[in-house]
């Protein structure tokens, strides 16, 4: 069982997947920082010095100045500002992934499907289906020219 686990865990695809997950997690943190530290502050400034992470509605009817004040007393809150930030994170990540996948599909060469040689051919004398590589018909015993599906001669 240990050998099977080793074969499974260290296959090339598993290592690639692990690297992808680790890089994806780090990428998510970078995007979160971009949204919270670079994008939301100017938007908040344009909207009247609003901090999006502090936008909330207290569900118990009591007014709290900040979300931290509400959290201190364990007040139930509807944190729509944090939701907006998280949703913007998602949109940016989804857009970047879309662009990467789009570029990969542009660069990937599409291979034309290879046509298989037919497995059978018709005997020109008795019209029976015979293997394509046959040199003599198994039904009428006529000799067939090699490589030709319709020509042949009776001798």
PDB file of C-alpha atoms in Angstrom:
ATOM      1  CA  UNK A   1       0.000   0.000   0.000  1.00  0.00           C
ATOM      2  CA  UNK A   2       2.890   2.388   0.764  1.00  0.00           C
ATOM      3  CA  UNK A   3       4.324   1.857  -2.726  1.00  0.00           C
ATOM      4  CA  UNK A   4       0.928   2.555  -4.316  1.00  0.00           C
ATOM      5  CA  UNK A   5       0.592   5.752  -2.267  1.00  0.00           C
ATOM      6  CA  UNK A   6       4.098   6.846  -3.283  1.00  0.00           C
ATOM      7  CA  UNK A   7       3.303   6.202  -6.964  1.00  0.00           C
ATOM      8  CA  UNK A   8       0.060   8.171  -6.617  1.00  0.00           C
ATOM      9  CA  UNK A   9       1.454  11.094  -4.606  1.00  0.00           C
ATOM     10  CA  UNK A  10       4.545  11.669  -6.704  1.00  0.00           C
ATOM     11  CA  UNK A  11       3.128  11.332 -10.180  1.00  0.00           C
ATOM     12  CA  UNK A  12       3.867  14.346 -12.353  1.00  0.00           C
ATOM     13  CA  UNK A  13       0.227  15.416 -12.425  1.00  0.00           C
ATOM     14  CA  UNK A  14      -0.112  15.365  -8.630  1.00  0.00           C
ATOM     15  CA  UNK A  15       3.003  17.487  -8.167  1.00  0.00           C
ATOM     16  CA  UNK A  16       1.758  19.912 -10.834  1.00  0.00           C
ATOM     17  CA  UNK A  17      -1.603  20.100  -9.073  1.00  0.00           C
ATOM     18  CA  UNK A  18       0.040  20.772  -5.704  1.00  0.00           C
ATOM     19  CA  UNK A  19       2.188  23.543  -7.181  1.00  0.00           C
ATOM     20  CA  UNK A  20      -0.902  25.015  -8.859  1.00  0.00           C
ATOM     21  CA  UNK A  21      -2.852  25.050  -5.589  1.00  0.00           C
ATOM     22  CA  UNK A  22       0.008  26.714  -3.707  1.00  0.00           C
ATOM     23  CA  UNK A  23       0.507  29.345  -6.404  1.00  0.00           C
ATOM     24  CA  UNK A  24      -3.267  29.856  -6.603  1.00  0.00           C
ATOM     25  CA  UNK A  25      -3.445  30.502  -2.857  1.00  0.00           C
ATOM     26  CA  UNK A  26      -0.632  33.024  -3.052  1.00  0.00           C
ATOM     27  CA  UNK A  27      -2.256  34.638  -6.096  1.00  0.00           C
ATOM     28  CA  UNK A  28      -5.525  34.958  -4.154  1.00  0.00           C
ATOM     29  CA  UNK A  29      -3.723  36.777  -1.338  1.00  0.00           C
ATOM     30  CA  UNK A  30      -2.122  39.177  -3.814  1.00  0.00           C
ATOM     31  CA  UNK A  31      -5.506  39.915  -5.416  1.00  0.00           C
ATOM     32  CA  UNK A  32      -7.085  40.463  -1.981  1.00  0.00           C
ATOM     33  CA  UNK A  33      -4.342  42.935  -1.151  1.00  0.00           C
ATOM     34  CA  UNK A  34      -4.778  44.719  -4.476  1.00  0.00           C
ATOM     35  CA  UNK A  35      -8.515  45.045  -3.874  1.00  0.00           C
ATOM     36  CA  UNK A  36      -8.339  46.043  -0.192  1.00  0.00           C
ATOM     37  CA  UNK A  37      -5.229  48.229  -0.329  1.00  0.00           C
ATOM     38  CA  UNK A  38      -5.218  49.730  -3.840  1.00  0.00           C
ATOM     39  CA  UNK A  39      -8.691  49.638  -5.400  1.00  0.00           C
ATOM     40  CA  UNK A  40     -11.162  50.108  -2.549  1.00  0.00           C
ATOM     41  CA  UNK A  41      -9.498  53.130  -0.862  1.00  0.00           C
ATOM     42  CA  UNK A  42      -9.770  55.390  -3.949  1.00  0.00           C
ATOM     43  CA  UNK A  43     -13.356  54.225  -4.526  1.00  0.00           C
ATOM     44  CA  UNK A  44     -14.121  54.936  -0.862  1.00  0.00           C
ATOM     45  CA  UNK A  45     -12.519  58.369  -1.195  1.00  0.00           C
ATOM     46  CA  UNK A  46     -14.646  59.155  -4.240  1.00  0.00           C
ATOM     47  CA  UNK A  47     -17.766  58.097  -2.338  1.00  0.00           C
ATOM     48  CA  UNK A  48     -17.046  60.357   0.638  1.00  0.00           C
ATOM     49  CA  UNK A  49     -14.214  58.694   2.576  1.00  0.00           C
ATOM     50  CA  UNK A  50     -16.053  55.407   3.047  1.00  0.00           C
ATOM     51  CA  UNK A  51     -14.169  52.359   4.342  1.00  0.00           C
ATOM     52  CA  UNK A  52     -15.820  49.428   2.660  1.00  0.00           C
ATOM     53  CA  UNK A  53     -14.810  46.924   5.341  1.00  0.00           C
ATOM     54  CA  UNK A  54     -16.672  49.061   7.908  1.00  0.00           C
ATOM     55  CA  UNK A  55     -19.950  49.077   5.975  1.00  0.00           C
ATOM     56  CA  UNK A  56     -22.427  47.012   7.946  1.00  0.00           C
ATOM     57  CA  UNK A  57     -25.942  46.979   9.337  1.00  0.00           C
ATOM     58  CA  UNK A  58     -26.489  46.056  12.962  1.00  0.00           C
ATOM     59  CA  UNK A  59     -29.256  43.474  13.161  1.00  0.00           C
ATOM     60  CA  UNK A  60     -30.055  44.034  16.844  1.00  0.00           C
ATOM     61  CA  UNK A  61     -31.130  47.655  16.321  1.00  0.00           C
ATOM     62  CA  UNK A  62     -28.229  49.180  18.285  1.00  0.00           C
ATOM     63  CA  UNK A  63     -25.964  51.681  16.511  1.00  0.00           C
ATOM     64  CA  UNK A  64     -22.217  50.913  16.498  1.00  0.00           C
ATOM     65  CA  UNK A  65     -19.614  53.286  15.086  1.00  0.00           C
ATOM     66  CA  UNK A  66     -17.430  50.542  13.614  1.00  0.00           C
ATOM     67  CA  UNK A  67     -17.656  46.868  12.851  1.00  0.00           C
ATOM     68  CA  UNK A  68     -14.979  46.253  15.481  1.00  0.00           C
ATOM     69  CA  UNK A  69     -17.224  47.865  18.138  1.00  0.00           C
ATOM     70  CA  UNK A  70     -20.096  45.569  17.138  1.00  0.00           C
ATOM     71  CA  UNK A  71     -17.794  42.549  17.184  1.00  0.00           C
ATOM     72  CA  UNK A  72     -16.626  43.370  20.734  1.00  0.00           C
ATOM     73  CA  UNK A  73     -20.139  42.879  22.051  1.00  0.00           C
ATOM     74  CA  UNK A  74     -20.885  40.005  19.661  1.00  0.00           C
ATOM     75  CA  UNK A  75     -23.681  41.926  17.959  1.00  0.00           C
ATOM     76  CA  UNK A  76     -25.202  40.294  14.890  1.00  0.00           C
ATOM     77  CA  UNK A  77     -24.250  42.288  11.796  1.00  0.00           C
ATOM     78  CA  UNK A  78     -24.885  42.241   8.076  1.00  0.00           C
ATOM     79  CA  UNK A  79     -21.387  42.944   6.645  1.00  0.00           C
ATOM     80  CA  UNK A  80     -22.158  44.106   3.117  1.00  0.00           C
ATOM     81  CA  UNK A  81     -18.895  46.087   2.819  1.00  0.00           C
ATOM     82  CA  UNK A  82     -16.773  42.971   3.315  1.00  0.00           C
ATOM     83  CA  UNK A  83     -19.006  41.157   0.855  1.00  0.00           C
ATOM     84  CA  UNK A  84     -18.385  43.863  -1.770  1.00  0.00           C
ATOM     85  CA  UNK A  85     -14.621  43.541  -1.277  1.00  0.00           C
ATOM     86  CA  UNK A  86     -14.749  39.756  -1.500  1.00  0.00           C
ATOM     87  CA  UNK A  87     -16.963  39.885  -4.584  1.00  0.00           C
ATOM     88  CA  UNK A  88     -14.557  42.287  -6.273  1.00  0.00           C
ATOM     89  CA  UNK A  89     -11.724  39.848  -5.413  1.00  0.00           C
ATOM     90  CA  UNK A  90     -13.685  37.107  -7.133  1.00  0.00           C
ATOM     91  CA  UNK A  91     -14.358  39.188 -10.249  1.00  0.00           C
ATOM     92  CA  UNK A  92     -10.693  40.077 -10.637  1.00  0.00           C
ATOM     93  CA  UNK A  93      -9.501  36.490 -10.140  1.00  0.00           C
ATOM     94  CA  UNK A  94     -12.147  35.169 -12.549  1.00  0.00           C
ATOM     95  CA  UNK A  95     -11.166  37.759 -15.176  1.00  0.00           C
ATOM     96  CA  UNK A  96      -7.451  36.975 -14.868  1.00  0.00           C
ATOM     97  CA  UNK A  97      -8.095  33.224 -15.123  1.00  0.00           C
ATOM     98  CA  UNK A  98     -10.312  33.834 -18.154  1.00  0.00           C
ATOM     99  CA  UNK A  99      -7.538  35.825 -19.848  1.00  0.00           C
ATOM    100  CA  UNK A 100      -4.915  33.149 -19.089  1.00  0.00           C
ATOM    101  CA  UNK A 101      -7.098  30.321 -20.402  1.00  0.00           C
ATOM    102  CA  UNK A 102      -7.956  32.404 -23.461  1.00  0.00           C
ATOM    103  CA  UNK A 103      -4.263  32.919 -24.249  1.00  0.00           C
ATOM    104  CA  UNK A 104      -3.436  29.256 -23.681  1.00  0.00           C
ATOM    105  CA  UNK A 105      -6.117  28.166 -26.136  1.00  0.00           C
ATOM    106  CA  UNK A 106      -4.823  30.674 -28.718  1.00  0.00           C
ATOM    107  CA  UNK A 107      -1.268  29.343 -28.423  1.00  0.00           C
ATOM    108  CA  UNK A 108      -2.222  25.691 -28.388  1.00  0.00           C
ATOM    109  CA  UNK A 109      -2.041  24.275 -31.865  1.00  0.00           C
ATOM    110  CA  UNK A 110      -5.092  22.375 -32.881  1.00  0.00           C
ATOM    111  CA  UNK A 111      -4.091  19.107 -34.443  1.00  0.00           C
ATOM    112  CA  UNK A 112      -6.112  17.881 -37.373  1.00  0.00           C
ATOM    113  CA  UNK A 113      -7.575  14.476 -36.660  1.00  0.00           C
ATOM    114  CA  UNK A 114      -5.664  11.792 -38.508  1.00  0.00           C
ATOM    115  CA  UNK A 115      -7.723   9.727 -40.880  1.00  0.00           C
ATOM    116  CA  UNK A 116      -7.473   6.024 -40.283  1.00  0.00           C
ATOM    117  CA  UNK A 117      -7.032   3.729 -43.224  1.00  0.00           C
ATOM    118  CA  UNK A 118     -10.204   1.701 -43.741  1.00  0.00           C
ATOM    119  CA  UNK A 119     -10.097  -1.681 -42.073  1.00  0.00           C
ATOM    120  CA  UNK A 120     -11.928  -3.382 -44.925  1.00  0.00           C
ATOM    121  CA  UNK A 121     -12.318  -3.091 -48.693  1.00  0.00           C
ATOM    122  CA  UNK A 122     -14.687  -4.571 -51.215  1.00  0.00           C
ATOM    123  CA  UNK A 123     -13.680  -7.356 -53.537  1.00  0.00           C
ATOM    124  CA  UNK A 124     -14.229  -6.085 -57.108  1.00  0.00           C
ATOM    125  CA  UNK A 125     -15.376  -9.516 -58.221  1.00  0.00           C
ATOM    126  CA  UNK A 126     -17.888 -10.677 -55.623  1.00  0.00           C
ATOM    127  CA  UNK A 127     -18.384  -7.355 -53.743  1.00  0.00           C
ATOM    128  CA  UNK A 128     -17.747  -8.986 -50.338  1.00  0.00           C
ATOM    129  CA  UNK A 129     -16.067  -7.064 -47.551  1.00  0.00           C
ATOM    130  CA  UNK A 130     -12.545  -8.356 -46.941  1.00  0.00           C
ATOM    131  CA  UNK A 131      -9.626  -7.080 -44.813  1.00  0.00           C
ATOM    132  CA  UNK A 132      -7.881  -4.087 -46.395  1.00  0.00           C
ATOM    133  CA  UNK A 133      -4.490  -5.854 -46.413  1.00  0.00           C
ATOM    134  CA  UNK A 134      -5.813  -8.986 -48.174  1.00  0.00           C
ATOM    135  CA  UNK A 135      -4.260 -10.001 -51.508  1.00  0.00           C
ATOM    136  CA  UNK A 136      -6.843 -12.732 -52.229  1.00  0.00           C
ATOM    137  CA  UNK A 137     -10.605 -12.687 -51.567  1.00  0.00           C
ATOM    138  CA  UNK A 138     -11.615 -15.234 -48.960  1.00  0.00           C
ATOM    139  CA  UNK A 139     -15.014 -15.689 -50.598  1.00  0.00           C
ATOM    140  CA  UNK A 140     -14.307 -16.002 -54.340  1.00  0.00           C
ATOM    141  CA  UNK A 141     -10.501 -16.599 -54.068  1.00  0.00           C
ATOM    142  CA  UNK A 142      -9.745 -13.931 -56.680  1.00  0.00           C
ATOM    143  CA  UNK A 143      -6.311 -12.391 -56.508  1.00  0.00           C
ATOM    144  CA  UNK A 144      -6.350  -8.713 -55.668  1.00  0.00           C
ATOM    145  CA  UNK A 145      -3.784  -6.090 -56.546  1.00  0.00           C
ATOM    146  CA  UNK A 146      -2.007  -4.961 -53.375  1.00  0.00           C
ATOM    147  CA  UNK A 147      -3.104  -1.563 -52.061  1.00  0.00           C
ATOM    148  CA  UNK A 148      -6.084  -1.256 -54.390  1.00  0.00           C
ATOM    149  CA  UNK A 149      -9.594  -1.521 -53.084  1.00  0.00           C
ATOM    150  CA  UNK A 150     -11.387  -1.877 -56.419  1.00  0.00           C
ATOM    151  CA  UNK A 151      -8.949  -3.322 -58.902  1.00  0.00           C
ATOM    152  CA  UNK A 152      -8.038  -6.919 -59.289  1.00  0.00           C
ATOM    153  CA  UNK A 153      -7.799  -9.616 -61.891  1.00  0.00           C
ATOM    154  CA  UNK A 154      -9.042 -13.148 -62.231  1.00  0.00           C
ATOM    155  CA  UNK A 155      -6.380 -15.603 -63.231  1.00  0.00           C
TER     156      UNK A 155
END
